[in-house]
């Protein structure tokens, strides 16, 4: 029998007694020992709503300290009290001491997210948060012969029918109105969408 103390950063110290069994000459006896993590683990997943264009850079923070979520292969770095946690866990997992943490996420054109998570010792917590883009709305009304026409926003995946309300990210757009056998009197329409604003446009078409 041997008294053994095992220490590893990020895990509880283990004091135990192990008994090494007799072994044949030249062979090694293997003994399995499990260490309990000192931390819990946060596994964040940020889902950004599709705004019909390339996603902007994401800013993710825990207790207002930035964490780069783009490199999942090497684990996330969260440096707190001179302890670099990504040396302990890999694969997109953030080890945290038990407690309550402020979690925030933001990106240009999106409504910021703020929340709190409680981490228990040894817990693996999957945490999903959604970022919604800042938006207004557009409705194109029939001014003449535009009933049933298709409204599309140039360069984006947003389409609807004339008379339907369409939610759009904040920005400036070129609006196309198409209907077989007809053309839009004004050719194209331009619109600026601001947050919380409902914009009405009228479309007149000629055969």
JSON list of C-alpha atoms in Angstrom, two decimals:
[
{"chain": "A", "resi": 1, "resn": "UNK", "atom": "CA", "xyz": [0.00, 0.00, 0.00]},
{"chain": "A", "resi": 2, "resn": "UNK", "atom": "CA", "xyz": [1.05, 3.58, -0.73]},
{"chain": "A", "resi": 3, "resn": "UNK", "atom": "CA", "xyz": [-0.33, 6.92, 0.41]},
{"chain": "A", "resi": 4, "resn": "UNK", "atom": "CA", "xyz": [-0.71, 9.05, -2.73]},
{"chain": "A", "resi": 5, "resn": "UNK", "atom": "CA", "xyz": [-1.57, 12.72, -3.27]},
{"chain": "A", "resi": 6, "resn": "UNK", "atom": "CA", "xyz": [-2.51, 13.73, -6.82]},
{"chain": "A", "resi": 7, "resn": "UNK", "atom": "CA", "xyz": [-2.67, 17.39, -7.83]},
{"chain": "A", "resi": 8, "resn": "UNK", "atom": "CA", "xyz": [-3.75, 18.83, -11.17]},
{"chain": "A", "resi": 9, "resn": "UNK", "atom": "CA", "xyz": [-4.72, 22.41, -11.95]},
{"chain": "A", "resi": 10, "resn": "UNK", "atom": "CA", "xyz": [-8.49, 22.68, -12.29]},
{"chain": "A", "resi": 11, "resn": "UNK", "atom": "CA", "xyz": [-9.23, 19.54, -10.28]},
{"chain": "A", "resi": 12, "resn": "UNK", "atom": "CA", "xyz": [-9.74, 18.74, -6.60]},
{"chain": "A", "resi": 13, "resn": "UNK", "atom": "CA", "xyz": [-6.64, 17.41, -4.85]},
{"chain": "A", "resi": 14, "resn": "UNK", "atom": "CA", "xyz": [-6.97, 13.70, -4.24]},
{"chain": "A", "resi": 15, "resn": "UNK", "atom": "CA", "xyz": [-5.49, 12.04, -1.16]},
{"chain": "A", "resi": 16, "resn": "UNK", "atom": "CA", "xyz": [-5.90, 8.29, -1.34]},
{"chain": "A", "resi": 17, "resn": "UNK", "atom": "CA", "xyz": [-4.29, 4.97, -0.61]},
{"chain": "A", "resi": 18, "resn": "UNK", "atom": "CA", "xyz": [-3.52, 2.65, -3.46]},
{"chain": "A", "resi": 19, "resn": "UNK", "atom": "CA", "xyz": [-2.37, -0.90, -3.23]},
{"chain": "A", "resi": 20, "resn": "UNK", "atom": "CA", "xyz": [0.03, -2.01, -5.89]},
{"chain": "A", "resi": 21, "resn": "UNK", "atom": "CA", "xyz": [-0.62, -5.69, -6.59]},
{"chain": "A", "resi": 22, "resn": "UNK", "atom": "CA", "xyz": [2.16, -8.17, -7.25]},
{"chain": "A", "resi": 23, "resn": "UNK", "atom": "CA", "xyz": [3.24, -8.13, -10.86]},
{"chain": "A", "resi": 24, "resn": "UNK", "atom": "CA", "xyz": [5.41, -10.28, -12.99]},
{"chain": "A", "resi": 25, "resn": "UNK", "atom": "CA", "xyz": [8.99, -9.17, -13.35]},
{"chain": "A", "resi": 26, "resn": "UNK", "atom": "CA", "xyz": [9.40, -6.39, -15.89]},
{"chain": "A", "resi": 27, "resn": "UNK", "atom": "CA", "xyz": [5.65, -5.56, -16.05]},
{"chain": "A", "resi": 28, "resn": "UNK", "atom": "CA", "xyz": [3.74, -2.56, -14.69]},
{"chain": "A", "resi": 29, "resn": "UNK", "atom": "CA", "xyz": [0.50, -2.71, -12.73]},
{"chain": "A", "resi": 30, "resn": "UNK", "atom": "CA", "xyz": [-2.06, -0.10, -13.96]},
{"chain": "A", "resi": 31, "resn": "UNK", "atom": "CA", "xyz": [-4.40, 1.58, -11.46]},
{"chain": "A", "resi": 32, "resn": "UNK", "atom": "CA", "xyz": [-7.33, 3.83, -12.58]},
{"chain": "A", "resi": 33, "resn": "UNK", "atom": "CA", "xyz": [-7.89, 7.02, -10.60]},
{"chain": "A", "resi": 34, "resn": "UNK", "atom": "CA", "xyz": [-10.65, 9.59, -11.29]},
{"chain": "A", "resi": 35, "resn": "UNK", "atom": "CA", "xyz": [-10.25, 13.29, -10.46]},
{"chain": "A", "resi": 36, "resn": "UNK", "atom": "CA", "xyz": [-13.23, 15.52, -9.72]},
{"chain": "A", "resi": 37, "resn": "UNK", "atom": "CA", "xyz": [-13.18, 18.86, -11.57]},
{"chain": "A", "resi": 38, "resn": "UNK", "atom": "CA", "xyz": [-12.90, 21.95, -9.41]},
{"chain": "A", "resi": 39, "resn": "UNK", "atom": "CA", "xyz": [-14.86, 23.90, -12.01]},
{"chain": "A", "resi": 40, "resn": "UNK", "atom": "CA", "xyz": [-18.11, 23.63, -13.86]},
{"chain": "A", "resi": 41, "resn": "UNK", "atom": "CA", "xyz": [-18.10, 23.92, -17.64]},
{"chain": "A", "resi": 42, "resn": "UNK", "atom": "CA", "xyz": [-20.07, 26.37, -19.80]},
{"chain": "A", "resi": 43, "resn": "UNK", "atom": "CA", "xyz": [-20.69, 25.35, -23.42]},
{"chain": "A", "resi": 44, "resn": "UNK", "atom": "CA", "xyz": [-22.06, 28.45, -25.20]},
{"chain": "A", "resi": 45, "resn": "UNK", "atom": "CA", "xyz": [-23.89, 28.47, -28.54]},
{"chain": "A", "resi": 46, "resn": "UNK", "atom": "CA", "xyz": [-24.71, 31.86, -30.04]},
{"chain": "A", "resi": 47, "resn": "UNK", "atom": "CA", "xyz": [-27.28, 31.79, -32.86]},
{"chain": "A", "resi": 48, "resn": "UNK", "atom": "CA", "xyz": [-27.45, 34.98, -34.93]},
{"chain": "A", "resi": 49, "resn": "UNK", "atom": "CA", "xyz": [-30.65, 35.55, -36.87]},
{"chain": "A", "resi": 50, "resn": "UNK", "atom": "CA", "xyz": [-30.15, 35.50, -40.63]},
{"chain": "A", "resi": 51, "resn": "UNK", "atom": "CA", "xyz": [-30.29, 39.09, -41.89]},
{"chain": "A", "resi": 52, "resn": "UNK", "atom": "CA", "xyz": [-29.78, 38.10, -45.53]},
{"chain": "A", "resi": 53, "resn": "UNK", "atom": "CA", "xyz": [-26.13, 39.17, -45.59]},
{"chain": "A", "resi": 54, "resn": "UNK", "atom": "CA", "xyz": [-22.76, 38.22, -44.16]},
{"chain": "A", "resi": 55, "resn": "UNK", "atom": "CA", "xyz": [-22.78, 37.97, -40.38]},
{"chain": "A", "resi": 56, "resn": "UNK", "atom": "CA", "xyz": [-20.85, 40.72, -38.56]},
{"chain": "A", "resi": 57, "resn": "UNK", "atom": "CA", "xyz": [-18.17, 39.92, -35.95]},
{"chain": "A", "resi": 58, "resn": "UNK", "atom": "CA", "xyz": [-19.56, 38.64, -32.66]},
{"chain": "A", "resi": 59, "resn": "UNK", "atom": "CA", "xyz": [-18.56, 40.06, -29.28]},
{"chain": "A", "resi": 60, "resn": "UNK", "atom": "CA", "xyz": [-19.02, 37.54, -26.46]},
{"chain": "A", "resi": 61, "resn": "UNK", "atom": "CA", "xyz": [-18.20, 38.28, -22.82]},
{"chain": "A", "resi": 62, "resn": "UNK", "atom": "CA", "xyz": [-18.31, 36.61, -19.43]},
{"chain": "A", "resi": 63, "resn": "UNK", "atom": "CA", "xyz": [-18.25, 39.08, -16.54]},
{"chain": "A", "resi": 64, "resn": "UNK", "atom": "CA", "xyz": [-17.40, 41.70, -19.20]},
{"chain": "A", "resi": 65, "resn": "UNK", "atom": "CA", "xyz": [-14.23, 39.86, -20.22]},
{"chain": "A", "resi": 66, "resn": "UNK", "atom": "CA", "xyz": [-14.07, 39.14, -23.98]},
{"chain": "A", "resi": 67, "resn": "UNK", "atom": "CA", "xyz": [-13.87, 35.54, -25.18]},
{"chain": "A", "resi": 68, "resn": "UNK", "atom": "CA", "xyz": [-13.17, 34.55, -28.77]},
{"chain": "A", "resi": 69, "resn": "UNK", "atom": "CA", "xyz": [-15.78, 31.95, -29.77]},
{"chain": "A", "resi": 70, "resn": "UNK", "atom": "CA", "xyz": [-14.46, 31.59, -33.32]},
{"chain": "A", "resi": 71, "resn": "UNK", "atom": "CA", "xyz": [-11.72, 29.08, -32.49]},
{"chain": "A", "resi": 72, "resn": "UNK", "atom": "CA", "xyz": [-13.51, 26.01, -31.19]},
{"chain": "A", "resi": 73, "resn": "UNK", "atom": "CA", "xyz": [-10.76, 23.54, -32.02]},
{"chain": "A", "resi": 74, "resn": "UNK", "atom": "CA", "xyz": [-8.37, 24.80, -29.36]},
{"chain": "A", "resi": 75, "resn": "UNK", "atom": "CA", "xyz": [-10.89, 25.64, -26.67]},
{"chain": "A", "resi": 76, "resn": "UNK", "atom": "CA", "xyz": [-11.82, 29.08, -25.42]},
{"chain": "A", "resi": 77, "resn": "UNK", "atom": "CA", "xyz": [-9.48, 31.26, -23.40]},
{"chain": "A", "resi": 78, "resn": "UNK", "atom": "CA", "xyz": [-10.94, 32.83, -20.28]},
{"chain": "A", "resi": 79, "resn": "UNK", "atom": "CA", "xyz": [-8.15, 34.32, -18.21]},
{"chain": "A", "resi": 80, "resn": "UNK", "atom": "CA", "xyz": [-9.25, 35.06, -14.64]},
{"chain": "A", "resi": 81, "resn": "UNK", "atom": "CA", "xyz": [-6.97, 35.66, -11.66]},
{"chain": "A", "resi": 82, "resn": "UNK", "atom": "CA", "xyz": [-3.93, 34.65, -13.74]},
{"chain": "A", "resi": 83, "resn": "UNK", "atom": "CA", "xyz": [-5.43, 31.24, -14.47]},
{"chain": "A", "resi": 84, "resn": "UNK", "atom": "CA", "xyz": [-5.81, 30.49, -18.18]},
{"chain": "A", "resi": 85, "resn": "UNK", "atom": "CA", "xyz": [-8.71, 28.06, -18.28]},
{"chain": "A", "resi": 86, "resn": "UNK", "atom": "CA", "xyz": [-8.28, 26.96, -21.87]},
{"chain": "A", "resi": 87, "resn": "UNK", "atom": "CA", "xyz": [-5.26, 24.97, -20.71]},
{"chain": "A", "resi": 88, "resn": "UNK", "atom": "CA", "xyz": [-7.72, 22.75, -18.83]},
{"chain": "A", "resi": 89, "resn": "UNK", "atom": "CA", "xyz": [-10.52, 22.06, -21.30]},
{"chain": "A", "resi": 90, "resn": "UNK", "atom": "CA", "xyz": [-10.64, 21.84, -25.08]},
{"chain": "A", "resi": 91, "resn": "UNK", "atom": "CA", "xyz": [-13.27, 21.78, -27.78]},
{"chain": "A", "resi": 92, "resn": "UNK", "atom": "CA", "xyz": [-15.40, 24.88, -27.18]},
{"chain": "A", "resi": 93, "resn": "UNK", "atom": "CA", "xyz": [-15.88, 24.46, -23.42]},
{"chain": "A", "resi": 94, "resn": "UNK", "atom": "CA", "xyz": [-15.27, 27.22, -20.87]},
{"chain": "A", "resi": 95, "resn": "UNK", "atom": "CA", "xyz": [-14.39, 26.04, -17.35]},
{"chain": "A", "resi": 96, "resn": "UNK", "atom": "CA", "xyz": [-15.67, 28.31, -14.59]},
{"chain": "A", "resi": 97, "resn": "UNK", "atom": "CA", "xyz": [-15.47, 28.22, -10.84]},
{"chain": "A", "resi": 98, "resn": "UNK", "atom": "CA", "xyz": [-18.87, 27.57, -9.22]},
{"chain": "A", "resi": 99, "resn": "UNK", "atom": "CA", "xyz": [-20.92, 30.76, -9.03]},
{"chain": "A", "resi": 100, "resn": "UNK", "atom": "CA", "xyz": [-23.10, 33.20, -10.95]},
{"chain": "A", "resi": 101, "resn": "UNK", "atom": "CA", "xyz": [-21.76, 34.82, -14.12]},
{"chain": "A", "resi": 102, "resn": "UNK", "atom": "CA", "xyz": [-22.92, 37.65, -16.35]},
{"chain": "A", "resi": 103, "resn": "UNK", "atom": "CA", "xyz": [-23.03, 36.58, -20.00]},
{"chain": "A", "resi": 104, "resn": "UNK", "atom": "CA", "xyz": [-23.39, 39.05, -22.85]},
{"chain": "A", "resi": 105, "resn": "UNK", "atom": "CA", "xyz": [-23.25, 38.98, -26.65]},
{"chain": "A", "resi": 106, "resn": "UNK", "atom": "CA", "xyz": [-23.45, 41.76, -29.23]},
{"chain": "A", "resi": 107, "resn": "UNK", "atom": "CA", "xyz": [-22.88, 42.40, -32.92]},
{"chain": "A", "resi": 108, "resn": "UNK", "atom": "CA", "xyz": [-23.37, 45.36, -35.22]},
{"chain": "A", "resi": 109, "resn": "UNK", "atom": "CA", "xyz": [-26.99, 45.57, -36.35]},
{"chain": "A", "resi": 110, "resn": "UNK", "atom": "CA", "xyz": [-28.23, 43.17, -33.66]},
{"chain": "A", "resi": 111, "resn": "UNK", "atom": "CA", "xyz": [-30.03, 43.68, -30.34]},
{"chain": "A", "resi": 112, "resn": "UNK", "atom": "CA", "xyz": [-27.50, 42.99, -27.54]},
{"chain": "A", "resi": 113, "resn": "UNK", "atom": "CA", "xyz": [-28.08, 40.01, -25.27]},
{"chain": "A", "resi": 114, "resn": "UNK", "atom": "CA", "xyz": [-27.45, 40.05, -21.53]},
{"chain": "A", "resi": 115, "resn": "UNK", "atom": "CA", "xyz": [-28.15, 37.28, -19.05]},
{"chain": "A", "resi": 116, "resn": "UNK", "atom": "CA", "xyz": [-26.86, 35.34, -16.08]},
{"chain": "A", "resi": 117, "resn": "UNK", "atom": "CA", "xyz": [-25.85, 31.70, -15.65]},
{"chain": "A", "resi": 118, "resn": "UNK", "atom": "CA", "xyz": [-25.26, 29.70, -12.49]},
{"chain": "A", "resi": 119, "resn": "UNK", "atom": "CA", "xyz": [-22.46, 27.16, -12.66]},
{"chain": "A", "resi": 120, "resn": "UNK", "atom": "CA", "xyz": [-22.19, 24.29, -10.18]},
{"chain": "A", "resi": 121, "resn": "UNK", "atom": "CA", "xyz": [-19.05, 22.29, -9.51]},
{"chain": "A", "resi": 122, "resn": "UNK", "atom": "CA", "xyz": [-18.63, 19.50, -12.03]},
{"chain": "A", "resi": 123, "resn": "UNK", "atom": "CA", "xyz": [-21.66, 20.66, -14.08]},
{"chain": "A", "resi": 124, "resn": "UNK", "atom": "CA", "xyz": [-21.56, 20.86, -17.88]},
{"chain": "A", "resi": 125, "resn": "UNK", "atom": "CA", "xyz": [-24.06, 23.55, -18.88]},
{"chain": "A", "resi": 126, "resn": "UNK", "atom": "CA", "xyz": [-25.17, 23.93, -22.51]},
{"chain": "A", "resi": 127, "resn": "UNK", "atom": "CA", "xyz": [-26.17, 27.58, -22.95]},
{"chain": "A", "resi": 128, "resn": "UNK", "atom": "CA", "xyz": [-27.89, 28.77, -26.12]},
{"chain": "A", "resi": 129, "resn": "UNK", "atom": "CA", "xyz": [-28.60, 32.43, -26.76]},
{"chain": "A", "resi": 130, "resn": "UNK", "atom": "CA", "xyz": [-30.25, 34.05, -29.76]},
{"chain": "A", "resi": 131, "resn": "UNK", "atom": "CA", "xyz": [-29.32, 37.41, -31.27]},
{"chain": "A", "resi": 132, "resn": "UNK", "atom": "CA", "xyz": [-32.14, 39.13, -33.17]},
{"chain": "A", "resi": 133, "resn": "UNK", "atom": "CA", "xyz": [-31.33, 41.76, -35.76]},
{"chain": "A", "resi": 134, "resn": "UNK", "atom": "CA", "xyz": [-32.56, 45.33, -35.30]},
{"chain": "A", "resi": 135, "resn": "UNK", "atom": "CA", "xyz": [-35.55, 45.68, -37.57]},
{"chain": "A", "resi": 136, "resn": "UNK", "atom": "CA", "xyz": [-38.39, 47.70, -38.97]},
{"chain": "A", "resi": 137, "resn": "UNK", "atom": "CA", "xyz": [-41.01, 46.71, -41.52]},
{"chain": "A", "resi": 138, "resn": "UNK", "atom": "CA", "xyz": [-42.05, 47.46, -45.09]},
{"chain": "A", "resi": 139, "resn": "UNK", "atom": "CA", "xyz": [-45.45, 47.12, -46.72]},
{"chain": "A", "resi": 140, "resn": "UNK", "atom": "CA", "xyz": [-45.89, 47.80, -50.44]},
{"chain": "A", "resi": 141, "resn": "UNK", "atom": "CA", "xyz": [-49.49, 48.71, -51.28]},
{"chain": "A", "resi": 142, "resn": "UNK", "atom": "CA", "xyz": [-51.28, 48.40, -54.62]},
{"chain": "A", "resi": 143, "resn": "UNK", "atom": "CA", "xyz": [-51.67, 51.84, -56.18]},
{"chain": "A", "resi": 144, "resn": "UNK", "atom": "CA", "xyz": [-52.67, 50.46, -59.59]},
{"chain": "A", "resi": 145, "resn": "UNK", "atom": "CA", "xyz": [-52.46, 46.99, -61.15]},
{"chain": "A", "resi": 146, "resn": "UNK", "atom": "CA", "xyz": [-49.97, 45.75, -58.50]},
{"chain": "A", "resi": 147, "resn": "UNK", "atom": "CA", "xyz": [-52.27, 43.27, -56.77]},
{"chain": "A", "resi": 148, "resn": "UNK", "atom": "CA", "xyz": [-50.51, 39.88, -56.47]},
{"chain": "A", "resi": 149, "resn": "UNK", "atom": "CA", "xyz": [-47.12, 41.27, -57.53]},
{"chain": "A", "resi": 150, "resn": "UNK", "atom": "CA", "xyz": [-43.95, 39.98, -55.82]},
{"chain": "A", "resi": 151, "resn": "UNK", "atom": "CA", "xyz": [-41.88, 42.37, -53.74]},
{"chain": "A", "resi": 152, "resn": "UNK", "atom": "CA", "xyz": [-38.17, 41.56, -53.45]},
{"chain": "A", "resi": 153, "resn": "UNK", "atom": "CA", "xyz": [-35.33, 43.35, -51.71]},
{"chain": "A", "resi": 154, "resn": "UNK", "atom": "CA", "xyz": [-32.31, 43.61, -53.98]},
{"chain": "A", "resi": 155, "resn": "UNK", "atom": "CA", "xyz": [-29.35, 41.56, -52.79]},
{"chain": "A", "resi": 156, "resn": "UNK", "atom": "CA", "xyz": [-31.20, 39.84, -49.94]},
{"chain": "A", "resi": 157, "resn": "UNK", "atom": "CA", "xyz": [-33.43, 36.81, -49.48]},
{"chain": "A", "resi": 158, "resn": "UNK", "atom": "CA", "xyz": [-36.47, 38.85, -48.41]},
{"chain": "A", "resi": 159, "resn": "UNK", "atom": "CA", "xyz": [-39.58, 38.55, -50.58]},
{"chain": "A", "resi": 160, "resn": "UNK", "atom": "CA", "xyz": [-43.33, 38.92, -50.09]},
{"chain": "A", "resi": 161, "resn": "UNK", "atom": "CA", "xyz": [-46.50, 39.80, -51.99]},
{"chain": "A", "resi": 162, "resn": "UNK", "atom": "CA", "xyz": [-47.88, 43.30, -52.45]},
{"chain": "A", "resi": 163, "resn": "UNK", "atom": "CA", "xyz": [-50.03, 44.10, -49.43]},
{"chain": "A", "resi": 164, "resn": "UNK", "atom": "CA", "xyz": [-48.05, 41.86, -47.05]},
{"chain": "A", "resi": 165, "resn": "UNK", "atom": "CA", "xyz": [-45.96, 43.28, -44.21]},
{"chain": "A", "resi": 166, "resn": "UNK", "atom": "CA", "xyz": [-42.29, 42.30, -44.42]},
{"chain": "A", "resi": 167, "resn": "UNK", "atom": "CA", "xyz": [-39.84, 42.53, -41.51]},
{"chain": "A", "resi": 168, "resn": "UNK", "atom": "CA", "xyz": [-36.41, 43.85, -42.54]},
{"chain": "A", "resi": 169, "resn": "UNK", "atom": "CA", "xyz": [-33.06, 44.55, -40.87]},
{"chain": "A", "resi": 170, "resn": "UNK", "atom": "CA", "xyz": [-32.22, 48.22, -40.38]},
{"chain": "A", "resi": 171, "resn": "UNK", "atom": "CA", "xyz": [-30.65, 49.66, -43.54]},
{"chain": "A", "resi": 172, "resn": "UNK", "atom": "CA", "xyz": [-31.21, 51.16, -46.99]},
{"chain": "A", "resi": 173, "resn": "UNK", "atom": "CA", "xyz": [-32.68, 49.01, -49.76]},
{"chain": "A", "resi": 174, "resn": "UNK", "atom": "CA", "xyz": [-33.70, 48.95, -53.39]},
{"chain": "A", "resi": 175, "resn": "UNK", "atom": "CA", "xyz": [-37.19, 47.48, -53.70]},
{"chain": "A", "resi": 176, "resn": "UNK", "atom": "CA", "xyz": [-38.28, 45.62, -56.83]},
{"chain": "A", "resi": 177, "resn": "UNK", "atom": "CA", "xyz": [-41.92, 44.85, -57.67]},
{"chain": "A", "resi": 178, "resn": "UNK", "atom": "CA", "xyz": [-42.50, 42.19, -60.33]},
{"chain": "A", "resi": 179, "resn": "UNK", "atom": "CA", "xyz": [-45.61, 40.88, -62.02]},
{"chain": "A", "resi": 180, "resn": "UNK", "atom": "CA", "xyz": [-45.89, 38.98, -65.29]},
{"chain": "A", "resi": 181, "resn": "UNK", "atom": "CA", "xyz": [-46.98, 41.24, -68.11]},
{"chain": "A", "resi": 182, "resn": "UNK", "atom": "CA", "xyz": [-46.58, 44.44, -66.05]},
{"chain": "A", "resi": 183, "resn": "UNK", "atom": "CA", "xyz": [-43.86, 46.93, -65.28]},
{"chain": "A", "resi": 184, "resn": "UNK", "atom": "CA", "xyz": [-43.46, 49.24, -62.31]},
{"chain": "A", "resi": 185, "resn": "UNK", "atom": "CA", "xyz": [-44.12, 52.85, -63.30]},
{"chain": "A", "resi": 186, "resn": "UNK", "atom": "CA", "xyz": [-41.20, 54.10, -61.20]},
{"chain": "A", "resi": 187, "resn": "UNK", "atom": "CA", "xyz": [-38.86, 51.31, -62.27]},
{"chain": "A", "resi": 188, "resn": "UNK", "atom": "CA", "xyz": [-37.51, 50.66, -58.78]},
{"chain": "A", "resi": 189, "resn": "UNK", "atom": "CA", "xyz": [-38.27, 52.03, -55.31]},
{"chain": "A", "resi": 190, "resn": "UNK", "atom": "CA", "xyz": [-35.77, 53.03, -52.64]},
{"chain": "A", "resi": 191, "resn": "UNK", "atom": "CA", "xyz": [-36.46, 52.78, -48.93]},
{"chain": "A", "resi": 192, "resn": "UNK", "atom": "CA", "xyz": [-34.66, 53.33, -45.64]},
{"chain": "A", "resi": 193, "resn": "UNK", "atom": "CA", "xyz": [-35.65, 51.07, -42.74]},
{"chain": "A", "resi": 194, "resn": "UNK", "atom": "CA", "xyz": [-35.11, 52.33, -39.20]},
{"chain": "A", "resi": 195, "resn": "UNK", "atom": "CA", "xyz": [-35.53, 50.38, -35.98]},
{"chain": "A", "resi": 196, "resn": "UNK", "atom": "CA", "xyz": [-39.17, 50.08, -34.95]},
{"chain": "A", "resi": 197, "resn": "UNK", "atom": "CA", "xyz": [-40.40, 51.97, -38.02]},
{"chain": "A", "resi": 198, "resn": "UNK", "atom": "CA", "xyz": [-43.23, 50.75, -40.27]},
{"chain": "A", "resi": 199, "resn": "UNK", "atom": "CA", "xyz": [-42.72, 52.01, -43.83]},
{"chain": "A", "resi": 200, "resn": "UNK", "atom": "CA", "xyz": [-45.50, 52.13, -46.44]},
{"chain": "A", "resi": 201, "resn": "UNK", "atom": "CA", "xyz": [-44.80, 52.35, -50.17]},
{"chain": "A", "resi": 202, "resn": "UNK", "atom": "CA", "xyz": [-47.25, 52.43, -53.07]},
{"chain": "A", "resi": 203, "resn": "UNK", "atom": "CA", "xyz": [-46.67, 50.63, -56.35]},
{"chain": "A", "resi": 204, "resn": "UNK", "atom": "CA", "xyz": [-48.34, 51.56, -59.62]},
{"chain": "A", "resi": 205, "resn": "UNK", "atom": "CA", "xyz": [-47.85, 49.21, -62.56]},
{"chain": "A", "resi": 206, "resn": "UNK", "atom": "CA", "xyz": [-48.58, 49.48, -66.27]},
{"chain": "A", "resi": 207, "resn": "UNK", "atom": "CA", "xyz": [-49.38, 46.59, -68.64]}
]
